[in-house]
């Protein structure tokens, strides 16, 4: 798409995918899982990860039939330009809507927790400026930035959880089944959209190492599932049900409550980089992927002219919700719930069409 | 050239990092170290703020020591304002205090007993939403009006009243008489079925004698406002205020707070005066520490809970007033049984009090909920209604580990 073909290595791709899937744990998102699973909400990410893996295998089976081509190109070949337009608009919606709500969410978090007197527009602008630069430089730049920051982010994210261990209350696990087994399963299935961002693999597929896409996807989904599980579980153990359902930003409250003696307090600033970097990488990926989808739709070889327009579009979407709460609810209602089913349906249609038309080869990957 | 311009532009961006909207100088803030709430005289509430005077905490300058106290030139001052809500007082305070008032370092939220008995749920729950508030602060109930308590509560040893508030609370590590729970635990217990919170009980010292006779009384019978003493600082913190559904329903004395902490595994140590079984009027003094976490088993029989508790404790003999030689392996059990008897009495009294108050501040419900498969089943059981009818059996097992620096004491002649 750009002048030269970028290359994304295995570890960079895994990092991209898992950050893209799991950065939502730093926002309000996890609280909605508490409403579904009550005190047993920690089981939901485990079920979600399983469904995410199934979706991933479906995606990889479609992609592997058309080596070197991304999902938009595959869709066009199999279903034609008109039906594929609908599919591509759905992909675009996933990226732009997700980015818009995340942009609003992280900006609101910065305003609520750190810069209460700063206008939200200035905070949003700062995030957009940084992410536009990174995404303009391309998927390779995004992937390498993500890989470069991975160590800091993982260590900080783990430290945030580990430092709260003295506050864990293990009686919070009981009654073990929360709202009941069926409610848990229903809650997990309703929120499968948490893994809809596996769609990213379909967009960056041409740049990934041949024969290793399944391995990348499985690793990315499992690591993301682990962090989702951890950041659903930890606030439950610290704040217990039902109080945990009241939190607007569970990870922020976790950082605020760390108390190691008289001098080990007020540590939320230490964790600010993980929130900011995590969400900025998410936004950079979204802007790039959105621009890439538009470029494919317009049959242009360069995605770059679309980065700014997608950034503007994302900013507009970010300001559509009237308040922070509405942004969090919309993200949950329109992205986390059910969106995965649409993706799965598109993938099944593509797979069946390929089979019916006898298009695409069958490539068996090693490992993964 | 091009590169140089880019560098200059990039460097100029650094200027933005100072943050023009949220710039905040510590010497332009009025740090509120404690907030007090009373029933209002001219409005719904009287809200008192304890505001630090940092220049006096840091020292008088020129080698002068920091000045203590809350009066003129002191290291803090208090302002009481009449307001409809706690947080609206912040804006009112900005009309009176030259610096911007900030709650980020508030350690204590003090409620007068009068207000606590009317109910404080409407005051403490909403502040958790406010970004300056921290859940690591503490809820304190004082026996008198909070405005008097905070104005007169001048520390003796500390220049920094914030440190004083923190250290007073941290006494929970050294004495059983101070509850462990911060706002965080208080809030969770207030919202969770199966457990109720206990707040710190504090008071200014009482001038009049507490007891009329000098008959022996366990020290753990005391609580804030009823500690017989002369001298020391004006503030005392001992015992707890028991809450149910946001209202204070009773007081725990020092020993009862210790029992509550034993059941939550937040008990660290206490010193117990044990009546000498062979020498009436004399005491064996032992210290008591937890040996294991308490083992609590709950069963539901005929719809009501049957609870059995095993408390395993250990400790040292600190002193034997009678000089009786209990410190041989074959006689230590006499001391151990005497300690078990006195601890069991305290524990049974506390359990009885919790049932009498119909308030499970000992947290048995947290063990009972393991018996239920789902949360709706647990809520339907209505633990708070069943708890007063529960049968509770406690077993105490105390082991002497050390006998101090004297072994087989010879009697005085």
PDB file of N, CA and C in Angstrom, chain B residues 23-84:
ATOM      1  N   UNK B  23      -2.132  24.008  35.961  1.00  0.00           N
ATOM      2  CA  UNK B  23      -0.908  24.259  36.718  1.00  0.00           C
ATOM      3  C   UNK B  23      -1.306  24.457  38.181  1.00  0.00           C
ATOM      4  N   UNK B  24      -0.494  23.932  39.044  1.00  0.00           N
ATOM      5  CA  UNK B  24      -0.872  23.960  40.450  1.00  0.00           C
ATOM      6  C   UNK B  24       0.377  24.036  41.313  1.00  0.00           C
ATOM      7  N   UNK B  25       0.509  25.112  42.036  1.00  0.00           N
ATOM      8  CA  UNK B  25       1.671  25.279  42.921  1.00  0.00           C
ATOM      9  C   UNK B  25       1.284  24.820  44.324  1.00  0.00           C
ATOM     10  N   UNK B  26       2.093  23.968  44.936  1.00  0.00           N
ATOM     11  CA  UNK B  26       1.749  23.514  46.284  1.00  0.00           C
ATOM     12  C   UNK B  26       1.575  24.672  47.272  1.00  0.00           C
ATOM     13  N   UNK B  27       2.293  25.776  47.048  1.00  0.00           N
ATOM     14  CA  UNK B  27       2.147  26.886  48.005  1.00  0.00           C
ATOM     15  C   UNK B  27       0.959  27.786  47.664  1.00  0.00           C
ATOM     16  N   UNK B  28       0.125  27.307  46.734  1.00  0.00           N
ATOM     17  CA  UNK B  28      -1.124  28.022  46.474  1.00  0.00           C
ATOM     18  C   UNK B  28      -2.329  27.162  46.837  1.00  0.00           C
ATOM     19  N   UNK B  29      -2.055  26.086  47.571  1.00  0.00           N
ATOM     20  CA  UNK B  29      -3.132  25.168  47.965  1.00  0.00           C
ATOM     21  C   UNK B  29      -3.321  25.223  49.475  1.00  0.00           C
ATOM     22  N   UNK B  30      -4.537  25.056  49.895  1.00  0.00           N
ATOM     23  CA  UNK B  30      -4.831  24.895  51.325  1.00  0.00           C
ATOM     24  C   UNK B  30      -5.176  23.420  51.516  1.00  0.00           C
ATOM     25  N   UNK B  31      -4.266  22.691  52.120  1.00  0.00           N
ATOM     26  CA  UNK B  31      -4.465  21.246  52.240  1.00  0.00           C
ATOM     27  C   UNK B  31      -5.340  20.942  53.446  1.00  0.00           C
ATOM     28  N   UNK B  32      -6.481  20.343  53.172  1.00  0.00           N
ATOM     29  CA  UNK B  32      -7.395  19.965  54.259  1.00  0.00           C
ATOM     30  C   UNK B  32      -6.963  18.603  54.779  1.00  0.00           C
ATOM     31  N   UNK B  33      -6.648  18.515  56.056  1.00  0.00           N
ATOM     32  CA  UNK B  33      -6.146  17.257  56.614  1.00  0.00           C
ATOM     33  C   UNK B  33      -7.249  16.445  57.281  1.00  0.00           C
ATOM     34  N   UNK B  34      -8.293  17.118  57.689  1.00  0.00           N
ATOM     35  CA  UNK B  34      -9.449  16.387  58.243  1.00  0.00           C
ATOM     36  C   UNK B  34     -10.697  17.220  58.006  1.00  0.00           C
ATOM     37  N   UNK B  35     -11.799  16.517  57.837  1.00  0.00           N
ATOM     38  CA  UNK B  35     -13.086  17.193  57.700  1.00  0.00           C
ATOM     39  C   UNK B  35     -13.992  16.664  58.805  1.00  0.00           C
ATOM     40  N   UNK B  36     -14.737  17.572  59.418  1.00  0.00           N
ATOM     41  CA  UNK B  36     -15.673  17.157  60.461  1.00  0.00           C
ATOM     42  C   UNK B  36     -17.092  17.493  60.058  1.00  0.00           C
ATOM     43  N   UNK B  37     -18.022  16.640  60.427  1.00  0.00           N
ATOM     44  CA  UNK B  37     -19.426  16.899  60.119  1.00  0.00           C
ATOM     45  C   UNK B  37     -20.282  16.816  61.376  1.00  0.00           C
ATOM     46  N   UNK B  38     -21.059  17.864  61.585  1.00  0.00           N
ATOM     47  CA  UNK B  38     -22.018  17.885  62.691  1.00  0.00           C
ATOM     48  C   UNK B  38     -23.379  18.262  62.153  1.00  0.00           C
ATOM     49  N   UNK B  39     -24.380  18.012  62.991  1.00  0.00           N
ATOM     50  CA  UNK B  39     -25.700  18.534  62.667  1.00  0.00           C
ATOM     51  C   UNK B  39     -25.590  20.063  62.674  1.00  0.00           C
ATOM     52  N   UNK B  40     -26.129  20.721  61.655  1.00  0.00           N
ATOM     53  CA  UNK B  40     -25.921  22.162  61.534  1.00  0.00           C
ATOM     54  C   UNK B  40     -26.721  22.979  62.533  1.00  0.00           C
ATOM     55  N   UNK B  41     -26.257  24.219  62.706  1.00  0.00           N
ATOM     56  CA  UNK B  41     -26.983  25.150  63.570  1.00  0.00           C
ATOM     57  C   UNK B  41     -27.755  26.166  62.726  1.00  0.00           C
ATOM     58  N   UNK B  42     -27.140  26.567  61.594  1.00  0.00           N
ATOM     59  CA  UNK B  42     -27.795  27.565  60.740  1.00  0.00           C
ATOM     60  C   UNK B  42     -28.094  27.000  59.348  1.00  0.00           C
ATOM     61  N   UNK B  43     -27.655  25.776  59.114  1.00  0.00           N
ATOM     62  CA  UNK B  43     -27.938  25.094  57.855  1.00  0.00           C
ATOM     63  C   UNK B  43     -27.984  23.611  58.189  1.00  0.00           C
ATOM     64  N   UNK B  44     -28.067  22.754  57.191  1.00  0.00           N
ATOM     65  CA  UNK B  44     -28.230  21.331  57.473  1.00  0.00           C
ATOM     66  C   UNK B  44     -27.013  20.759  58.214  1.00  0.00           C
ATOM     67  N   UNK B  45     -25.830  21.205  57.821  1.00  0.00           N
ATOM     68  CA  UNK B  45     -24.601  20.644  58.394  1.00  0.00           C
ATOM     69  C   UNK B  45     -23.677  21.738  58.886  1.00  0.00           C
ATOM     70  N   UNK B  46     -22.901  21.402  59.913  1.00  0.00           N
ATOM     71  CA  UNK B  46     -21.735  22.220  60.237  1.00  0.00           C
ATOM     72  C   UNK B  46     -20.534  21.427  59.771  1.00  0.00           C
ATOM     73  N   UNK B  47     -19.831  21.955  58.805  1.00  0.00           N
ATOM     74  CA  UNK B  47     -18.670  21.252  58.244  1.00  0.00           C
ATOM     75  C   UNK B  47     -17.400  21.959  58.731  1.00  0.00           C
ATOM     76  N   UNK B  48     -16.522  21.183  59.324  1.00  0.00           N
ATOM     77  CA  UNK B  48     -15.275  21.751  59.852  1.00  0.00           C
ATOM     78  C   UNK B  48     -14.101  21.224  59.039  1.00  0.00           C
ATOM     79  N   UNK B  49     -13.230  22.135  58.645  1.00  0.00           N
ATOM     80  CA  UNK B  49     -12.028  21.723  57.910  1.00  0.00           C
ATOM     81  C   UNK B  49     -10.801  22.031  58.756  1.00  0.00           C
ATOM     82  N   UNK B  50      -9.911  21.050  58.835  1.00  0.00           N
ATOM     83  CA  UNK B  50      -8.609  21.273  59.486  1.00  0.00           C
ATOM     84  C   UNK B  50      -7.620  21.543  58.361  1.00  0.00           C
ATOM     85  N   UNK B  51      -7.092  22.738  58.325  1.00  0.00           N
ATOM     86  CA  UNK B  51      -6.206  23.142  57.216  1.00  0.00           C
ATOM     87  C   UNK B  51      -4.781  23.320  57.728  1.00  0.00           C
ATOM     88  N   UNK B  52      -3.846  22.693  57.032  1.00  0.00           N
ATOM     89  CA  UNK B  52      -2.443  22.739  57.461  1.00  0.00           C
ATOM     90  C   UNK B  52      -1.850  24.118  57.186  1.00  0.00           C
ATOM     91  N   UNK B  53      -0.933  24.522  58.067  1.00  0.00           N
ATOM     92  CA  UNK B  53      -0.136  25.742  57.833  1.00  0.00           C
ATOM     93  C   UNK B  53       1.288  25.257  57.570  1.00  0.00           C
ATOM     94  N   UNK B  54       1.624  25.003  56.306  1.00  0.00           N
ATOM     95  CA  UNK B  54       2.886  24.316  56.003  1.00  0.00           C
ATOM     96  C   UNK B  54       4.126  25.046  56.507  1.00  0.00           C
ATOM     97  N   UNK B  55       4.123  26.382  56.506  1.00  0.00           N
ATOM     98  CA  UNK B  55       5.346  27.096  56.913  1.00  0.00           C
ATOM     99  C   UNK B  55       5.664  26.813  58.381  1.00  0.00           C
ATOM    100  N   UNK B  56       4.639  26.587  59.189  1.00  0.00           N
ATOM    101  CA  UNK B  56       4.902  26.288  60.597  1.00  0.00           C
ATOM    102  C   UNK B  56       5.267  24.826  60.816  1.00  0.00           C
ATOM    103  N   UNK B  57       4.764  23.942  59.931  1.00  0.00           N
ATOM    104  CA  UNK B  57       5.143  22.529  60.036  1.00  0.00           C
ATOM    105  C   UNK B  57       6.606  22.385  59.654  1.00  0.00           C
ATOM    106  N   UNK B  58       7.007  23.131  58.624  1.00  0.00           N
ATOM    107  CA  UNK B  58       8.384  23.019  58.136  1.00  0.00           C
ATOM    108  C   UNK B  58       9.386  23.611  59.118  1.00  0.00           C
ATOM    109  N   UNK B  59       8.972  24.424  60.053  1.00  0.00           N
ATOM    110  CA  UNK B  59       9.892  25.056  60.990  1.00  0.00           C
ATOM    111  C   UNK B  59       9.777  26.555  60.874  1.00  0.00           C
ATOM    112  N   UNK B  60      10.088  27.226  61.961  1.00  0.00           N
ATOM    113  CA  UNK B  60       9.893  28.671  62.019  1.00  0.00           C
ATOM    114  C   UNK B  60      10.919  29.459  61.249  1.00  0.00           C
ATOM    115  N   UNK B  61      11.962  28.797  60.768  1.00  0.00           N
ATOM    116  CA  UNK B  61      13.017  29.520  60.063  1.00  0.00           C
ATOM    117  C   UNK B  61      13.996  30.109  61.058  1.00  0.00           C
ATOM    118  N   UNK B  62      15.196  30.374  60.607  1.00  0.00           N
ATOM    119  CA  UNK B  62      16.214  30.956  61.486  1.00  0.00           C
ATOM    120  C   UNK B  62      16.497  30.087  62.686  1.00  0.00           C
ATOM    121  N   UNK B  63      16.365  28.772  62.488  1.00  0.00           N
ATOM    122  CA  UNK B  63      16.664  27.859  63.593  1.00  0.00           C
ATOM    123  C   UNK B  63      15.536  27.719  64.590  1.00  0.00           C
ATOM    124  N   UNK B  64      14.436  28.416  64.335  1.00  0.00           N
ATOM    125  CA  UNK B  64      13.297  28.307  65.255  1.00  0.00           C
ATOM    126  C   UNK B  64      12.583  26.980  65.047  1.00  0.00           C
ATOM    127  N   UNK B  65      12.137  26.347  66.118  1.00  0.00           N
ATOM    128  CA  UNK B  65      11.391  25.102  65.950  1.00  0.00           C
ATOM    129  C   UNK B  65      10.012  25.379  65.376  1.00  0.00           C
ATOM    130  N   UNK B  66       9.427  24.328  64.810  1.00  0.00           N
ATOM    131  CA  UNK B  66       8.057  24.466  64.313  1.00  0.00           C
ATOM    132  C   UNK B  66       7.129  24.739  65.476  1.00  0.00           C
ATOM    133  N   UNK B  67       6.136  25.566  65.232  1.00  0.00           N
ATOM    134  CA  UNK B  67       5.205  25.859  66.321  1.00  0.00           C
ATOM    135  C   UNK B  67       4.048  24.889  66.287  1.00  0.00           C
ATOM    136  N   UNK B  68       3.650  24.418  67.443  1.00  0.00           N
ATOM    137  CA  UNK B  68       2.579  23.424  67.484  1.00  0.00           C
ATOM    138  C   UNK B  68       1.242  24.079  67.712  1.00  0.00           C
ATOM    139  N   UNK B  69       0.210  23.242  67.620  1.00  0.00           N
ATOM    140  CA  UNK B  69      -1.101  23.692  68.016  1.00  0.00           C
ATOM    141  C   UNK B  69      -1.916  24.312  66.921  1.00  0.00           C
ATOM    142  N   UNK B  70      -3.127  24.587  67.311  1.00  0.00           N
ATOM    143  CA  UNK B  70      -4.055  25.094  66.323  1.00  0.00           C
ATOM    144  C   UNK B  70      -4.369  26.559  66.497  1.00  0.00           C
ATOM    145  N   UNK B  71      -3.764  27.208  67.464  1.00  0.00           N
ATOM    146  CA  UNK B  71      -4.052  28.624  67.670  1.00  0.00           C
ATOM    147  C   UNK B  71      -3.244  29.494  66.733  1.00  0.00           C
ATOM    148  N   UNK B  72      -3.113  30.782  67.109  1.00  0.00           N
ATOM    149  CA  UNK B  72      -2.340  31.706  66.282  1.00  0.00           C
ATOM    150  C   UNK B  72      -0.900  31.209  66.184  1.00  0.00           C
ATOM    151  N   UNK B  73      -0.386  31.161  64.977  1.00  0.00           N
ATOM    152  CA  UNK B  73       0.985  30.688  64.774  1.00  0.00           C
ATOM    153  C   UNK B  73       1.106  29.191  64.854  1.00  0.00           C
ATOM    154  N   UNK B  74      -0.010  28.461  64.937  1.00  0.00           N
ATOM    155  CA  UNK B  74       0.028  27.003  65.026  1.00  0.00           C
ATOM    156  C   UNK B  74       0.252  26.366  63.674  1.00  0.00           C
ATOM    157  N   UNK B  75       0.338  25.015  63.686  1.00  0.00           N
ATOM    158  CA  UNK B  75       0.600  24.331  62.414  1.00  0.00           C
ATOM    159  C   UNK B  75      -0.680  23.921  61.684  1.00  0.00           C
ATOM    160  N   UNK B  76      -1.807  24.252  62.269  1.00  0.00           N
ATOM    161  CA  UNK B  76      -3.075  24.080  61.536  1.00  0.00           C
ATOM    162  C   UNK B  76      -4.104  25.046  62.093  1.00  0.00           C
ATOM    163  N   UNK B  77      -5.144  25.276  61.326  1.00  0.00           N
ATOM    164  CA  UNK B  77      -6.272  26.029  61.863  1.00  0.00           C
ATOM    165  C   UNK B  77      -7.548  25.343  61.398  1.00  0.00           C
ATOM    166  N   UNK B  78      -8.606  25.588  62.111  1.00  0.00           N
ATOM    167  CA  UNK B  78      -9.882  24.965  61.730  1.00  0.00           C
ATOM    168  C   UNK B  78     -10.879  26.057  61.333  1.00  0.00           C
ATOM    169  N   UNK B  79     -11.719  25.709  60.397  1.00  0.00           N
ATOM    170  CA  UNK B  79     -12.830  26.598  60.023  1.00  0.00           C
ATOM    171  C   UNK B  79     -14.091  25.752  60.020  1.00  0.00           C
ATOM    172  N   UNK B  80     -15.108  26.238  60.670  1.00  0.00           N
ATOM    173  CA  UNK B  80     -16.406  25.551  60.629  1.00  0.00           C
ATOM    174  C   UNK B  80     -17.389  26.395  59.855  1.00  0.00           C
ATOM    175  N   UNK B  81     -18.059  25.773  58.918  1.00  0.00           N
ATOM    176  CA  UNK B  81     -19.015  26.515  58.089  1.00  0.00           C
ATOM    177  C   UNK B  81     -20.337  25.772  58.035  1.00  0.00           C
ATOM    178  N   UNK B  82     -21.375  26.559  57.931  1.00  0.00           N
ATOM    179  CA  UNK B  82     -22.715  25.973  57.821  1.00  0.00           C
ATOM    180  C   UNK B  82     -23.036  25.782  56.341  1.00  0.00           C
ATOM    181  N   UNK B  83     -23.371  24.579  55.968  1.00  0.00           N
ATOM    182  CA  UNK B  83     -23.600  24.299  54.548  1.00  0.00           C
ATOM    183  C   UNK B  83     -24.592  23.146  54.403  1.00  0.00           C
ATOM    184  N   UNK B  84     -25.215  23.026  53.234  1.00  0.00           N
ATOM    185  CA  UNK B  84     -26.169  21.920  53.058  1.00  0.00           C
ATOM    186  C   UNK B  84     -25.489  20.574  52.827  1.00  0.00           C
TER     187      UNK B  84
END
